[in-house]
Amino acid sequence: MKVYIEPIGKLINEFTKLPGVGAKTAQRYAYKVINMTDEEAKEFANAILNAKSNVHYCKICGNFSEGDVCDVCKNRVADVICVVKEPKDVIAIEKLNEYNGVYHVLHGTISPMDGIGPNQLNIKSLLERISKGGVTEIIMATNPDVEGEATAMYISNLIKPLGIKVTRLARGIPIGTDLEYADEVSLARAFVERKTI
Amino acid sequence: MKVYIEPIGKLINEFTKLPGVGAKTAQRYAYKVINMTDEEAKEFANAILNAKSNVHYCKICGNFSEGDVCDVCKNRVADVICVVKEPKDVIAIEKLNEYNGVYHVLHGTISPMDGIGPNQLNIKSLLERISKGGVTEIIMATNPDVEGEATAMYISNLIKPLGIKVTRLARGIPIGTDLEYADEVSLARAFVERKTI
């Protein structure tokens, strides 16, 4: 006899497709669903279908959007553009409530190992945005890893000749850590980029 | 501006209803769904709806079942009945491939603190099954906690007068642990229930 009846086995299998979810966790999730009311289960299923069908990408910046153009592009002056790897980076930055400019989402970073070159990224449309004028600064906010650095370098080399200021997010030791526990690369970088106080 | 667009925010909210899922994890799951193909998202949503509408409880033992009667009750001789708290306990035992008898799922344990008495549990139908004859042993496999012990005691007091053997799963130190790390209660119990070798 198979251990799970078919509808439960199938649901567990679907849950294991989520990142970081193994068999045990998927099983707990499936039991939870089975114990939901019909209404709750329907809402859950609909939320999945709606997210899939109603989330588009902004045709200007490539961010998540319900319509053709995202709320950020609609409502803000596009003089400063923050370039990020993925839409979730936009959300991380928006949560800070610090930044008032617009974004440009690359949908990846240059990674020759994975066969991703500049042409697979949303770079051409960034240059088009800049060519329309009015942009005063490009903030390169790709991740501080090899691919992120390479991508930031590549794009800044394209933009600098246009006479536009290109900046990079500061790197160093994270606030709140003990020096003793900071990773070596960040600590070394913090020395190199030390500031007069 | 709100951080998430509505369909994403809603999906994240649905995921946080799963056990042990916080905002960060729900966000990761939601991104995964958005990156699924339409087909995959549809399958996921359907698995939820199917599990909800096609999983019933066996009218004999109370276990999960696709039809009126579960596969275990259909295919096995009902001479030994293993009494468990929840359907997931059946799955845990079935995975062992050790037990060939049938089950009876109580759907809870006696817990006065939560207002759950014997009448809220699936106990009456157990007595009915026994009264039909042919049962030689009842294995009480409720959890080894206060509620589980109390429930096992309560049910065995009902059944013993009928002249049927009632057993309880052995308790003691789990296999593979160091004595040093075994919890005190289990260790004490292992002394009390020690066996001649």
XYZ file of C-alpha atoms in Angstrom:
394
model
C 0.000 0.000 0.000
C 1.246 3.461 -0.820
C 1.678 5.617 2.256
C -0.241 8.681 1.091
C -3.551 8.680 -0.734
C -3.206 10.333 -4.111
C -4.559 13.873 -3.463
C -2.381 14.224 -0.359
C 0.697 12.786 -2.072
C 0.249 15.176 -4.959
C -0.133 18.221 -2.710
C 2.964 17.236 -0.711
C 4.846 16.888 -3.972
C 3.766 20.398 -5.032
C 4.895 21.890 -1.726
C 8.342 20.309 -2.051
C 8.838 22.458 -5.147
C 8.992 25.549 -2.921
C 12.512 26.639 -1.954
C 13.887 24.933 1.148
C 10.856 22.693 1.651
C 11.599 19.002 2.278
C 9.250 16.057 2.658
C 8.491 16.639 6.362
C 7.682 20.319 5.961
C 5.618 19.662 2.839
C 3.646 17.088 4.807
C 2.911 19.622 7.573
C 1.773 22.163 4.987
C -0.464 19.585 3.316
C -2.141 18.680 6.626
C -2.727 22.351 7.227
C -4.452 22.687 3.864
C -6.622 19.641 4.536
C -7.693 21.190 7.835
C -8.601 24.501 6.178
C -12.225 25.335 5.421
C -13.285 25.044 1.767
C -13.324 28.827 1.624
C -9.765 29.166 2.921
C -8.428 26.545 0.518
C -10.156 28.289 -2.370
C -8.635 31.620 -1.364
C -5.192 30.043 -1.172
C -5.502 28.468 -4.614
C -6.852 31.706 -6.067
C -4.004 33.726 -4.585
C -1.577 31.461 -6.451
C -3.431 31.793 -9.752
C -3.875 35.548 -9.348
C -0.233 36.149 -8.504
C 0.742 34.156 -11.556
C -1.654 35.900 -13.940
C -1.755 39.452 -12.550
C 1.909 40.089 -11.806
C 3.623 41.559 -14.841
C 6.875 43.426 -15.293
C 6.932 47.206 -15.662
C 7.828 48.009 -19.266
C 9.997 50.916 -18.130
C 12.030 49.480 -15.260
C 11.341 45.724 -15.245
C 9.969 45.747 -11.685
C 6.884 43.741 -10.626
C 3.767 45.599 -11.709
C 0.028 45.059 -11.918
C -0.309 47.267 -14.988
C 2.002 48.165 -17.862
C 3.940 50.651 -15.757
C 4.722 50.159 -12.045
C 3.697 52.558 -9.270
C 7.263 53.745 -8.773
C 7.736 54.753 -12.401
C 4.287 56.351 -12.438
C 4.778 58.528 -9.388
C 8.447 59.491 -9.132
C 10.875 61.733 -10.978
C 13.358 59.580 -12.901
C 16.510 61.599 -12.227
C 18.219 58.999 -10.046
C 18.038 55.355 -11.158
C 18.952 52.520 -8.804
C 20.037 49.422 -10.743
C 19.269 46.096 -9.039
C 19.464 42.443 -9.924
C 15.910 41.302 -9.156
C 12.456 42.686 -8.328
C 12.840 41.495 -4.739
C 15.773 43.880 -4.330
C 13.392 46.735 -5.108
C 11.172 45.562 -2.281
C 14.142 45.341 0.113
C 15.119 48.932 -0.706
C 11.545 50.257 -0.628
C 11.147 48.862 2.875
C 13.898 51.229 4.065
C 11.824 54.295 3.212
C 15.118 56.036 2.434
C 15.253 56.150 -1.338
C 13.012 58.354 -3.476
C 14.338 57.664 -6.960
C 13.330 55.045 -9.505
C 14.709 51.605 -10.255
C 15.982 49.508 -13.097
C 15.769 45.733 -12.697
C 18.360 43.739 -14.662
C 16.715 40.339 -14.065
C 20.064 38.716 -13.399
C 23.756 39.527 -13.300
C 26.563 38.705 -15.714
C 27.638 35.140 -14.982
C 29.723 33.429 -17.684
C 29.601 30.182 -15.662
C 25.827 30.056 -16.155
C 26.048 31.317 -19.720
C 24.528 34.694 -18.826
C 26.129 37.588 -20.700
C 25.133 41.273 -20.888
C 22.759 40.563 -23.762
C 20.543 38.354 -21.609
C 20.076 41.206 -19.135
C 17.783 44.208 -19.151
C 20.694 46.576 -19.947
C 19.754 47.943 -23.360
C 16.548 49.487 -21.984
C 18.590 51.176 -19.246
C 20.733 52.907 -21.877
C 17.567 53.931 -23.706
C 16.151 55.467 -20.544
C 19.378 57.401 -20.031
C 19.498 58.565 -23.645
C 16.148 60.310 -23.150
C 17.924 62.750 -20.813
C 17.197 64.032 -17.304
C 19.138 61.296 -15.482
C 21.722 62.687 -13.058
C 22.905 59.578 -11.217
C 22.944 55.814 -11.582
C 23.290 53.890 -8.331
C 24.660 50.387 -8.923
C 22.963 48.272 -6.243
C 23.788 44.799 -7.517
C 24.904 42.296 -4.863
C 28.420 42.622 -3.426
C 29.520 39.281 -4.941
C 31.643 38.436 -7.988
C 28.761 38.549 -10.485
C 27.286 41.681 -8.938
C 30.623 43.498 -8.988
C 31.345 42.455 -12.568
C 27.921 43.623 -13.687
C 28.276 46.946 -11.870
C 31.666 47.453 -13.506
C 30.375 46.534 -16.947
C 27.413 48.883 -16.787
C 29.376 51.756 -15.263
C 31.867 51.469 -18.130
C 28.971 51.899 -20.556
C 27.457 54.859 -18.733
C 30.435 56.886 -17.561
C 31.318 58.054 -21.107
C 27.849 59.647 -21.232
C 28.952 62.009 -18.449
C 26.542 60.648 -15.852
C 27.577 60.072 -12.248
C 27.687 56.355 -11.380
C 27.789 55.320 -7.718
C 28.004 51.977 -5.920
C 26.477 51.078 -2.553
C 29.080 51.329 0.240
C 30.650 48.071 1.337
C 32.219 47.374 4.713
C 31.441 45.743 8.019
C 27.741 45.447 8.752
C 26.425 47.634 11.555
C 25.954 45.821 14.860
C 28.582 43.124 14.304
C 31.679 42.522 16.379
C 34.891 43.079 14.408
C 35.947 39.652 15.588
C 33.058 38.025 13.738
C 33.091 40.133 10.570
C 34.129 38.154 7.498
C 37.638 38.882 6.271
C 36.684 40.245 2.887
C 34.275 42.802 4.350
C 36.768 43.789 7.028
C 39.570 44.248 4.472
C 37.196 46.294 2.316
C 36.280 48.428 5.315
C 39.958 49.308 5.737
C 40.410 50.199 2.083
C 37.285 52.357 2.024
C 37.796 53.939 5.475
C 36.475 57.494 5.878
C 37.727 60.602 7.704
C 35.459 61.432 10.635
C 3.602 53.512 -1.611
C 2.815 50.037 -0.355
C 5.814 47.711 -0.609
C 4.108 44.780 -2.358
C 1.689 45.033 -5.249
C -1.649 43.512 -4.325
C -1.445 40.004 -5.902
C 1.992 39.421 -4.367
C 0.990 40.779 -0.973
C -2.056 38.540 -0.954
C -0.087 35.423 -1.878
C 2.517 36.176 0.805
C -0.307 36.543 3.287
C -1.722 33.143 2.296
C 1.658 31.459 2.706
C 2.087 32.891 6.212
C -0.962 30.825 7.206
C 1.097 27.645 6.801
C 2.669 26.365 10.040
C 6.069 27.880 10.843
C 6.077 30.230 7.858
C 7.029 33.846 8.600
C 7.082 36.893 6.360
C 10.541 36.214 4.865
C 9.815 32.593 3.998
C 6.383 33.458 2.613
C 8.065 36.059 0.402
C 10.499 33.457 -0.955
C 7.627 31.068 -1.677
C 5.681 33.819 -3.447
C 8.637 34.680 -5.690
C 8.949 31.014 -6.547
C 5.277 30.904 -7.574
C 5.668 34.023 -9.721
C 8.625 32.388 -11.461
C 6.654 29.202 -12.159
C 5.187 28.589 -15.582
C 1.425 29.079 -15.925
C 1.080 25.311 -16.088
C 3.027 24.744 -12.863
C 1.056 27.392 -10.978
C -2.190 25.856 -12.171
C -1.079 22.419 -11.019
C -0.144 23.813 -7.619
C -3.511 25.533 -7.199
C -5.355 22.425 -8.352
C -3.440 20.212 -5.925
C -4.706 22.437 -3.101
C -8.306 22.333 -4.287
C -8.175 18.582 -4.954
C -6.669 17.777 -1.589
C -9.389 19.827 0.046
C -12.279 18.305 -1.907
C -11.083 14.702 -2.416
C -9.688 13.887 1.002
C -12.382 12.442 3.226
C -12.306 10.407 6.414
C -12.808 6.645 6.375
C -16.208 5.923 7.930
C -14.799 2.862 9.686
C -11.528 4.079 11.185
C -11.465 7.867 10.661
C -8.254 7.803 8.614
C -7.737 9.915 5.479
C -9.496 8.283 2.552
C -10.409 9.031 -1.019
C -13.558 6.934 -0.863
C -15.981 6.014 1.932
C -13.637 3.360 3.293
C -9.844 3.668 3.368
C -7.434 1.228 1.700
C -6.289 -0.154 5.041
C -9.811 -1.058 6.172
C -10.598 -2.464 2.725
C -7.593 -4.765 2.496
C -6.681 -5.940 5.991
C -8.117 -8.236 8.624
C -9.422 -6.164 11.537
C -8.216 -8.369 14.397
C -5.636 -5.931 15.761
C -6.610 -2.246 15.969
C -3.996 0.448 16.532
C -5.546 3.551 18.129
C -3.877 6.843 17.186
C -4.551 10.527 17.721
C -4.423 11.811 14.149
C -4.357 10.586 10.533
C -0.722 11.619 10.235
C 0.153 9.079 12.934
C -1.209 6.371 10.617
C 1.195 7.550 7.927
C 4.128 7.546 10.368
C 3.361 3.944 11.347
C 2.673 2.796 7.771
C 6.098 4.089 6.752
C 7.684 1.540 9.104
C 6.310 -1.394 7.103
C 6.102 -3.256 10.413
C 2.434 -3.236 11.270
C -0.179 -5.243 9.403
C -3.293 -4.511 11.398
C -5.877 -1.765 11.055
C -6.201 1.637 12.721
C -8.643 3.765 14.608
C -8.123 7.528 14.492
C -9.453 9.442 17.506
C -9.028 12.898 15.951
C -7.644 14.329 19.150
C -6.878 13.325 22.727
C -8.637 14.072 25.975
C -7.557 17.539 27.054
C -9.707 19.240 29.703
C -7.625 22.415 29.334
C -8.823 22.767 25.742
C -12.317 21.584 26.608
C -11.906 18.266 24.797
C -13.550 15.370 26.594
C -14.114 11.769 25.503
C -17.361 12.715 23.766
C -15.568 14.947 21.265
C -13.379 12.043 20.199
C -13.985 9.157 17.820
C -14.292 6.676 20.715
C -17.895 5.489 20.389
C -17.234 4.078 16.925
C -14.214 2.170 18.300
C -16.463 0.448 20.828
C -18.927 -0.352 18.062
C -16.166 -1.919 15.977
C -15.124 -4.055 18.944
C -18.678 -5.082 19.721
C -18.934 -6.670 16.279
C -16.410 -9.291 17.411
C -13.162 -10.653 15.984
C -10.884 -8.087 17.641
C -8.059 -9.705 19.625
C -5.882 -6.733 20.564
C -6.086 -2.957 20.848
C -2.737 -1.159 20.637
C -2.896 2.275 22.247
C -0.504 4.390 20.168
C -1.435 7.864 21.379
C 1.488 10.204 22.047
C 3.570 9.647 25.193
C 2.459 12.954 26.714
C -0.066 13.800 29.437
C -3.078 13.919 27.107
C -2.000 10.823 25.207
C -1.477 8.839 28.412
C -4.794 9.969 29.862
C -6.630 9.019 26.681
C -4.924 5.623 26.530
C -5.880 4.999 30.142
C -9.473 6.107 29.610
C -9.987 3.890 26.560
C -8.250 0.874 28.056
C -10.555 1.126 31.078
C -13.515 0.938 28.687
C -12.140 -2.008 26.722
C -10.502 -4.239 29.319
C -13.859 -5.313 30.836
C -14.744 -6.726 27.391
C -11.883 -9.226 27.790
C -9.761 -7.817 24.992
C -5.989 -7.421 25.328
C -4.965 -3.751 25.434
C -1.304 -2.835 24.853
C 0.643 0.418 24.855
C 3.679 1.280 22.735
C 6.917 0.771 24.724
C 8.464 3.915 26.186
C 12.100 4.388 27.087
C 15.267 5.930 25.746
C 15.257 6.396 21.985
C 17.660 4.195 20.041
C 20.878 5.932 19.012
C 20.962 8.481 21.841
C 23.645 8.835 24.473
C 22.308 8.185 27.962
C 23.823 11.513 28.939
C 21.510 13.355 26.529
C 18.341 11.340 27.110
C 15.621 13.368 28.813
C 15.072 12.533 32.462
C 11.503 11.342 32.118
C 12.340 8.849 29.362
C 15.404 7.640 31.240
C 13.422 7.148 34.433
C 10.752 5.297 32.471
C 13.419 3.096 30.863
C 14.481 2.011 34.355
C 10.964 1.252 35.471
C 10.211 -0.731 32.325
C 13.580 -2.493 32.070
C 13.565 -5.967 30.548
C 15.449 -9.219 31.238
C 17.830 -10.017 28.423
